[in-house]
Amino acid sequence: MKYCFGIDIGGTTIKCGFFTVEGNLLEKWEIPTRILENGKYIFSDICETINKKLQEKGIDKSEVIGVGCGIPGPVEKDGHVSLITNLGLKDINPEKVLTELVKLPVKAGNDANVAALGEQWVGGGKGYSDLVMVTLGTGIGWGVIINGKILAGAHGAAGECGHMKVRDNEPETCGCGNKGCLEQYCSANGIVKEAIRKLKKVDTPSRLRELETVTCSKIFDYMKENDALATEIVDEWAQELAKGLAHVSSVVDPEAFIIGGGVSKAGQIVCDYLLKYYQPLAFHGNRGCKIELAKLGNDAGIYGAAKMVIE
Amino acid sequence: MKYCFGIDIGGTTIKCGFFTVEGNLLEKWEIPTRILENGKYIFSDICETINKKLQEKGIDKSEVIGVGCGIPGPVEKDGHVSLITNLGLKDINPEKVLTELVKLPVKAGNDANVAALGEQWVGGGKGYSDLVMVTLGTGIGWGVIINGKILAGAHGAAGECGHMKVRDNEPETCGCGNKGCLEQYCSANGIVKEAIRKLKKVDTPSRLRELETVTCSKIFDYMKENDALATEIVDEWAQELAKGLAHVSSVVDPEAFIIGGGVSKAGQIVCDYLLKYYQPLAFHGNRGCKIELAKLGNDAGIYGAAKMVIE
């Protein structure tokens, strides 16, 4: 039996998975992310938890083919990472650093790309070799998989489609520094912001007005209960995001979009809405593309990380 | 010595190139495209011209590694072509048909993608492994090269970025059937159409008003001579196309855009204009991308076709 580890490094916790190379998740656990002193403990902590797990299971390192790592920032072709502010990492090659510590082959990738690979391997994208995963959370994470492999980009910045400029007169600045990015309107946070703008602008009655805090899940709940304003908000969101999906299709022509993240918890209706607007907007050659829900939730990252070291 | 053929099938002529596998073009010629009877003569004509050339040179087929073919329409993963209206082709696998005739290995690809591969091999994109070629002619042809290979897409419709919807209130219909496609404003034809709209809309004096027929090259000529209206037209064109380039970068993060086609004949100023607007529009991780001129002109197709059968 051969094994591997899939590690997903986040800003507060590091998710760890111990897998067989066939894709069976044998065990998963988390350790806290220690951001102190430019993140110097992150990789030694990962090394320690891996060694401990192998000792606990009585498994020798010769039976482990490697460690995959998802990292919340761009990873360049040679594995180099320039800057990941929220981990305090700067000018580091996580593959080299971790390999030296853990004495196993290590592969690193951008976390959104890695999650896409996980979904493609055993999740909502199983059976597709070309797909784009769209994770709708605080921001929008995108991962492009072509022929079963991550498309990382020349500067490690492929799949940053949330930063397509889609509006010209946005007063607020996006996290990336530009204004009018798709992510400002279509992430979970974006939907809520747009809803609040709309609530101020029009006086259509809506149960949303009764809420102390408008949340994305409430907007989708009320839409399902036929609240007119909530429906309008979801409708406009779907139109905007569908245009983004059509843009992406015109570049890489995937078999499917896999929709994950908080917004996708509203269920199949999310895909139905997106497909309704995607179809007429897309170039005719791209209309065969499916829109489906992700299946692995927060585990997509550890699955994809493990997949990186297999083959 | 090993040889190969690069064939570029167009609506009126078929361009043919005879190459060494090192990339030396030994001879190029053209034959007319016979569109009669659902294009049934296209492949037999290609076979005949190849056989004739080998006979003329006294070269045996054992010394030829294959024939690459650029085709003006989408080529699916298995080589299948559904429909190419302007050649009269329908439900055909050019690779199979031509292989049977010519008794050599054949590879087919979409012509814009194939041209991109040619430029990447020995043209303006030499030295880059990830690039996007943009051919600004009647329409806009796009070819995406990742790790030195064509990204063809799940339905053979990757690199159709000219059909991104960029305007909402366009009255005219694009060749693809949608309205408001990037190509409607940024191809050579698009620039001219936009210029004519502008000439009608404003009364700024301009030498363009003296022309019987406004052409793309005249617009660029007059811009270089500081005609205010021509400058404004080029400026607006560059802004619109740069936004499209930034969209494409956010998906595949190339090292460079290679600009070809009729519009690129205006020279380096085309790249300078595009870069000026690309830089602030692009996501920060994509700003390292270069914008450079294509070098192979109409030969890009035969070079790229040849390259498909090498390796």
mmCIF file of N, CA, C and O in Angstrom, chain A residues 276-310:
data_model
loop_
_atom_site.group_PDB
_atom_site.id
_atom_site.type_symbol
_atom_site.label_atom_id
_atom_site.label_comp_id
_atom_site.label_asym_id
_atom_site.label_seq_id
_atom_site.Cartn_x
_atom_site.Cartn_y
_atom_site.Cartn_z
ATOM 1 N N LYS A 276 -29.123 29.447 -17.056
ATOM 2 C CA LYS A 276 -30.140 30.215 -17.789
ATOM 3 C C LYS A 276 -29.529 31.448 -18.468
ATOM 4 O O LYS A 276 -29.848 31.758 -19.610
ATOM 5 N N TYR A 277 -28.641 32.145 -17.747
ATOM 6 C CA TYR A 277 -28.033 33.339 -18.332
ATOM 7 C C TYR A 277 -26.762 33.031 -19.113
ATOM 8 O O TYR A 277 -26.391 33.757 -20.031
ATOM 9 N N TYR A 278 -26.086 31.950 -18.725
ATOM 10 C CA TYR A 278 -24.857 31.576 -19.434
ATOM 11 C C TYR A 278 -25.139 31.228 -20.888
ATOM 12 O O TYR A 278 -24.432 31.672 -21.807
ATOM 13 N N GLN A 279 -26.149 30.421 -21.101
ATOM 14 C CA GLN A 279 -26.408 29.865 -22.434
ATOM 15 C C GLN A 279 -26.486 30.926 -23.536
ATOM 16 O O GLN A 279 -25.740 30.849 -24.508
ATOM 17 N N PRO A 280 -27.359 31.931 -23.406
ATOM 18 C CA PRO A 280 -27.421 32.906 -24.497
ATOM 19 C C PRO A 280 -26.206 33.825 -24.587
ATOM 20 O O PRO A 280 -25.916 34.357 -25.663
ATOM 21 N N LEU A 281 -25.486 34.022 -23.468
ATOM 22 C CA LEU A 281 -24.324 34.918 -23.480
ATOM 23 C C LEU A 281 -23.108 34.261 -24.099
ATOM 24 O O LEU A 281 -22.248 34.932 -24.673
ATOM 25 N N ALA A 282 -23.005 32.934 -23.970
ATOM 26 C CA ALA A 282 -21.790 32.233 -24.392
ATOM 27 C C ALA A 282 -21.708 32.135 -25.908
ATOM 28 O O ALA A 282 -22.730 32.124 -26.606
ATOM 29 N N PHE A 283 -20.493 32.044 -26.426
ATOM 30 C CA PHE A 283 -20.241 31.751 -27.840
ATOM 31 C C PHE A 283 -20.828 30.370 -28.131
ATOM 32 O O PHE A 283 -20.754 29.476 -27.296
ATOM 33 N N HIS A 284 -21.406 30.198 -29.327
ATOM 34 C CA HIS A 284 -22.147 28.943 -29.570
ATOM 35 C C HIS A 284 -21.301 27.689 -29.340
ATOM 36 O O HIS A 284 -21.806 26.693 -28.828
ATOM 37 N N GLY A 285 -20.006 27.773 -29.657
ATOM 38 C CA GLY A 285 -19.141 26.607 -29.452
ATOM 39 C C GLY A 285 -18.897 26.265 -27.990
ATOM 40 O O GLY A 285 -18.419 25.174 -27.677
ATOM 41 N N ASN A 286 -19.221 27.195 -27.092
ATOM 42 C CA ASN A 286 -19.003 26.977 -25.658
ATOM 43 C C ASN A 286 -20.286 26.625 -24.907
ATOM 44 O O ASN A 286 -20.279 26.490 -23.686
ATOM 45 N N ARG A 287 -21.396 26.496 -25.641
ATOM 46 C CA ARG A 287 -22.683 26.321 -24.950
ATOM 47 C C ARG A 287 -22.891 24.915 -24.395
ATOM 48 O O ARG A 287 -23.780 24.697 -23.584
ATOM 49 N N GLY A 288 -22.062 23.957 -24.834
ATOM 50 C CA GLY A 288 -22.180 22.593 -24.316
ATOM 51 C C GLY A 288 -21.687 22.459 -22.886
ATOM 52 O O GLY A 288 -21.828 21.408 -22.265
ATOM 53 N N CYS A 289 -21.104 23.521 -22.363
ATOM 54 C CA CYS A 289 -20.521 23.499 -21.021
ATOM 55 C C CYS A 289 -21.591 23.336 -19.938
ATOM 56 O O CYS A 289 -22.618 24.003 -19.972
ATOM 57 N N LYS A 290 -21.331 22.417 -18.989
ATOM 58 C CA LYS A 290 -22.257 22.174 -17.870
ATOM 59 C C LYS A 290 -21.937 23.093 -16.694
ATOM 60 O O LYS A 290 -20.803 23.576 -16.579
ATOM 61 N N ILE A 291 -22.915 23.313 -15.841
ATOM 62 C CA ILE A 291 -22.673 24.046 -14.591
ATOM 63 C C ILE A 291 -23.182 23.159 -13.454
ATOM 64 O O ILE A 291 -24.372 22.858 -13.399
ATOM 65 N N GLU A 292 -22.280 22.694 -12.590
ATOM 66 C CA GLU A 292 -22.656 21.732 -11.561
ATOM 67 C C GLU A 292 -22.106 22.114 -10.194
ATOM 68 O O GLU A 292 -21.180 22.909 -10.097
ATOM 69 N N LEU A 293 -22.684 21.527 -9.153
ATOM 70 C CA LEU A 293 -22.255 21.846 -7.792
ATOM 71 C C LEU A 293 -21.009 21.067 -7.387
ATOM 72 O O LEU A 293 -20.834 19.906 -7.785
ATOM 73 N N ALA A 294 -20.167 21.706 -6.605
ATOM 74 C CA ALA A 294 -19.019 21.017 -6.012
ATOM 75 C C ALA A 294 -19.541 20.042 -4.954
ATOM 76 O O ALA A 294 -20.679 20.152 -4.501
ATOM 77 N N LYS A 295 -18.712 19.059 -4.610
ATOM 78 C CA LYS A 295 -19.184 18.036 -3.672
ATOM 79 C C LYS A 295 -18.318 17.880 -2.428
ATOM 80 O O LYS A 295 -18.754 17.282 -1.462
ATOM 81 N N LEU A 296 -17.080 18.367 -2.484
ATOM 82 C CA LEU A 296 -16.148 18.048 -1.396
ATOM 83 C C LEU A 296 -16.121 19.086 -0.278
ATOM 84 O O LEU A 296 -15.476 18.866 0.748
ATOM 85 N N GLY A 297 -16.817 20.207 -0.471
ATOM 86 C CA GLY A 297 -16.828 21.248 0.556
ATOM 87 C C GLY A 297 -15.409 21.647 0.938
ATOM 88 O O GLY A 297 -14.542 21.792 0.070
ATOM 89 N N ASN A 298 -15.172 21.765 2.243
ATOM 90 C CA ASN A 298 -13.855 22.213 2.724
ATOM 91 C C ASN A 298 -12.755 21.187 2.522
ATOM 92 O O ASN A 298 -11.587 21.490 2.746
ATOM 93 N N ASP A 299 -13.118 19.967 2.140
ATOM 94 C CA ASP A 299 -12.090 18.940 1.926
ATOM 95 C C ASP A 299 -11.481 18.983 0.527
ATOM 96 O O ASP A 299 -10.512 18.264 0.255
ATOM 97 N N ALA A 300 -12.023 19.802 -0.370
ATOM 98 C CA ALA A 300 -11.508 19.845 -1.749
ATOM 99 C C ALA A 300 -10.003 20.113 -1.758
ATOM 100 O O ALA A 300 -9.257 19.527 -2.538
ATOM 101 N N GLY A 301 -9.563 21.001 -0.860
ATOM 102 C CA GLY A 301 -8.150 21.382 -0.799
ATOM 103 C C GLY A 301 -7.233 20.220 -0.451
ATOM 104 O O GLY A 301 -6.196 20.027 -1.104
ATOM 105 N N ILE A 302 -7.591 19.420 0.550
ATOM 106 C CA ILE A 302 -6.694 18.315 0.917
ATOM 107 C C ILE A 302 -6.711 17.223 -0.155
ATOM 108 O O ILE A 302 -5.681 16.635 -0.465
ATOM 109 N N TYR A 303 -7.875 16.992 -0.767
ATOM 110 C CA TYR A 303 -7.929 16.006 -1.865
ATOM 111 C C TYR A 303 -7.038 16.456 -3.033
ATOM 112 O O TYR A 303 -6.239 15.691 -3.558
ATOM 113 N N GLY A 304 -7.204 17.698 -3.438
ATOM 114 C CA GLY A 304 -6.428 18.205 -4.576
ATOM 115 C C GLY A 304 -4.936 18.222 -4.290
ATOM 116 O O GLY A 304 -4.117 17.903 -5.155
ATOM 117 N N ALA A 305 -4.596 18.574 -3.053
ATOM 118 C CA ALA A 305 -3.184 18.599 -2.666
ATOM 119 C C ALA A 305 -2.594 17.197 -2.787
ATOM 120 O O ALA A 305 -1.502 17.009 -3.341
ATOM 121 N N ALA A 306 -3.342 16.205 -2.299
ATOM 122 C CA ALA A 306 -2.871 14.819 -2.401
ATOM 123 C C ALA A 306 -2.717 14.416 -3.864
ATOM 124 O O ALA A 306 -1.713 13.812 -4.262
ATOM 125 N N LYS A 307 -3.695 14.807 -4.701
ATOM 126 C CA LYS A 307 -3.661 14.426 -6.113
ATOM 127 C C LYS A 307 -2.415 14.969 -6.815
ATOM 128 O O LYS A 307 -1.877 14.324 -7.733
ATOM 129 N N MET A 308 -1.953 16.140 -6.371
ATOM 130 C CA MET A 308 -0.770 16.737 -7.019
ATOM 131 C C MET A 308 0.453 15.823 -6.986
ATOM 132 O O MET A 308 1.280 15.879 -7.882
ATOM 133 N N VAL A 309 0.589 15.027 -5.924
ATOM 134 C CA VAL A 309 1.795 14.185 -5.824
ATOM 135 C C VAL A 309 1.583 12.782 -6.404
ATOM 136 O O VAL A 309 2.516 11.994 -6.477
ATOM 137 N N ILE A 310 0.344 12.480 -6.797
ATOM 138 C CA ILE A 310 0.061 11.172 -7.408
ATOM 139 C C ILE A 310 0.302 11.268 -8.919
ATOM 140 O O ILE A 310 -0.066 12.266 -9.526
#
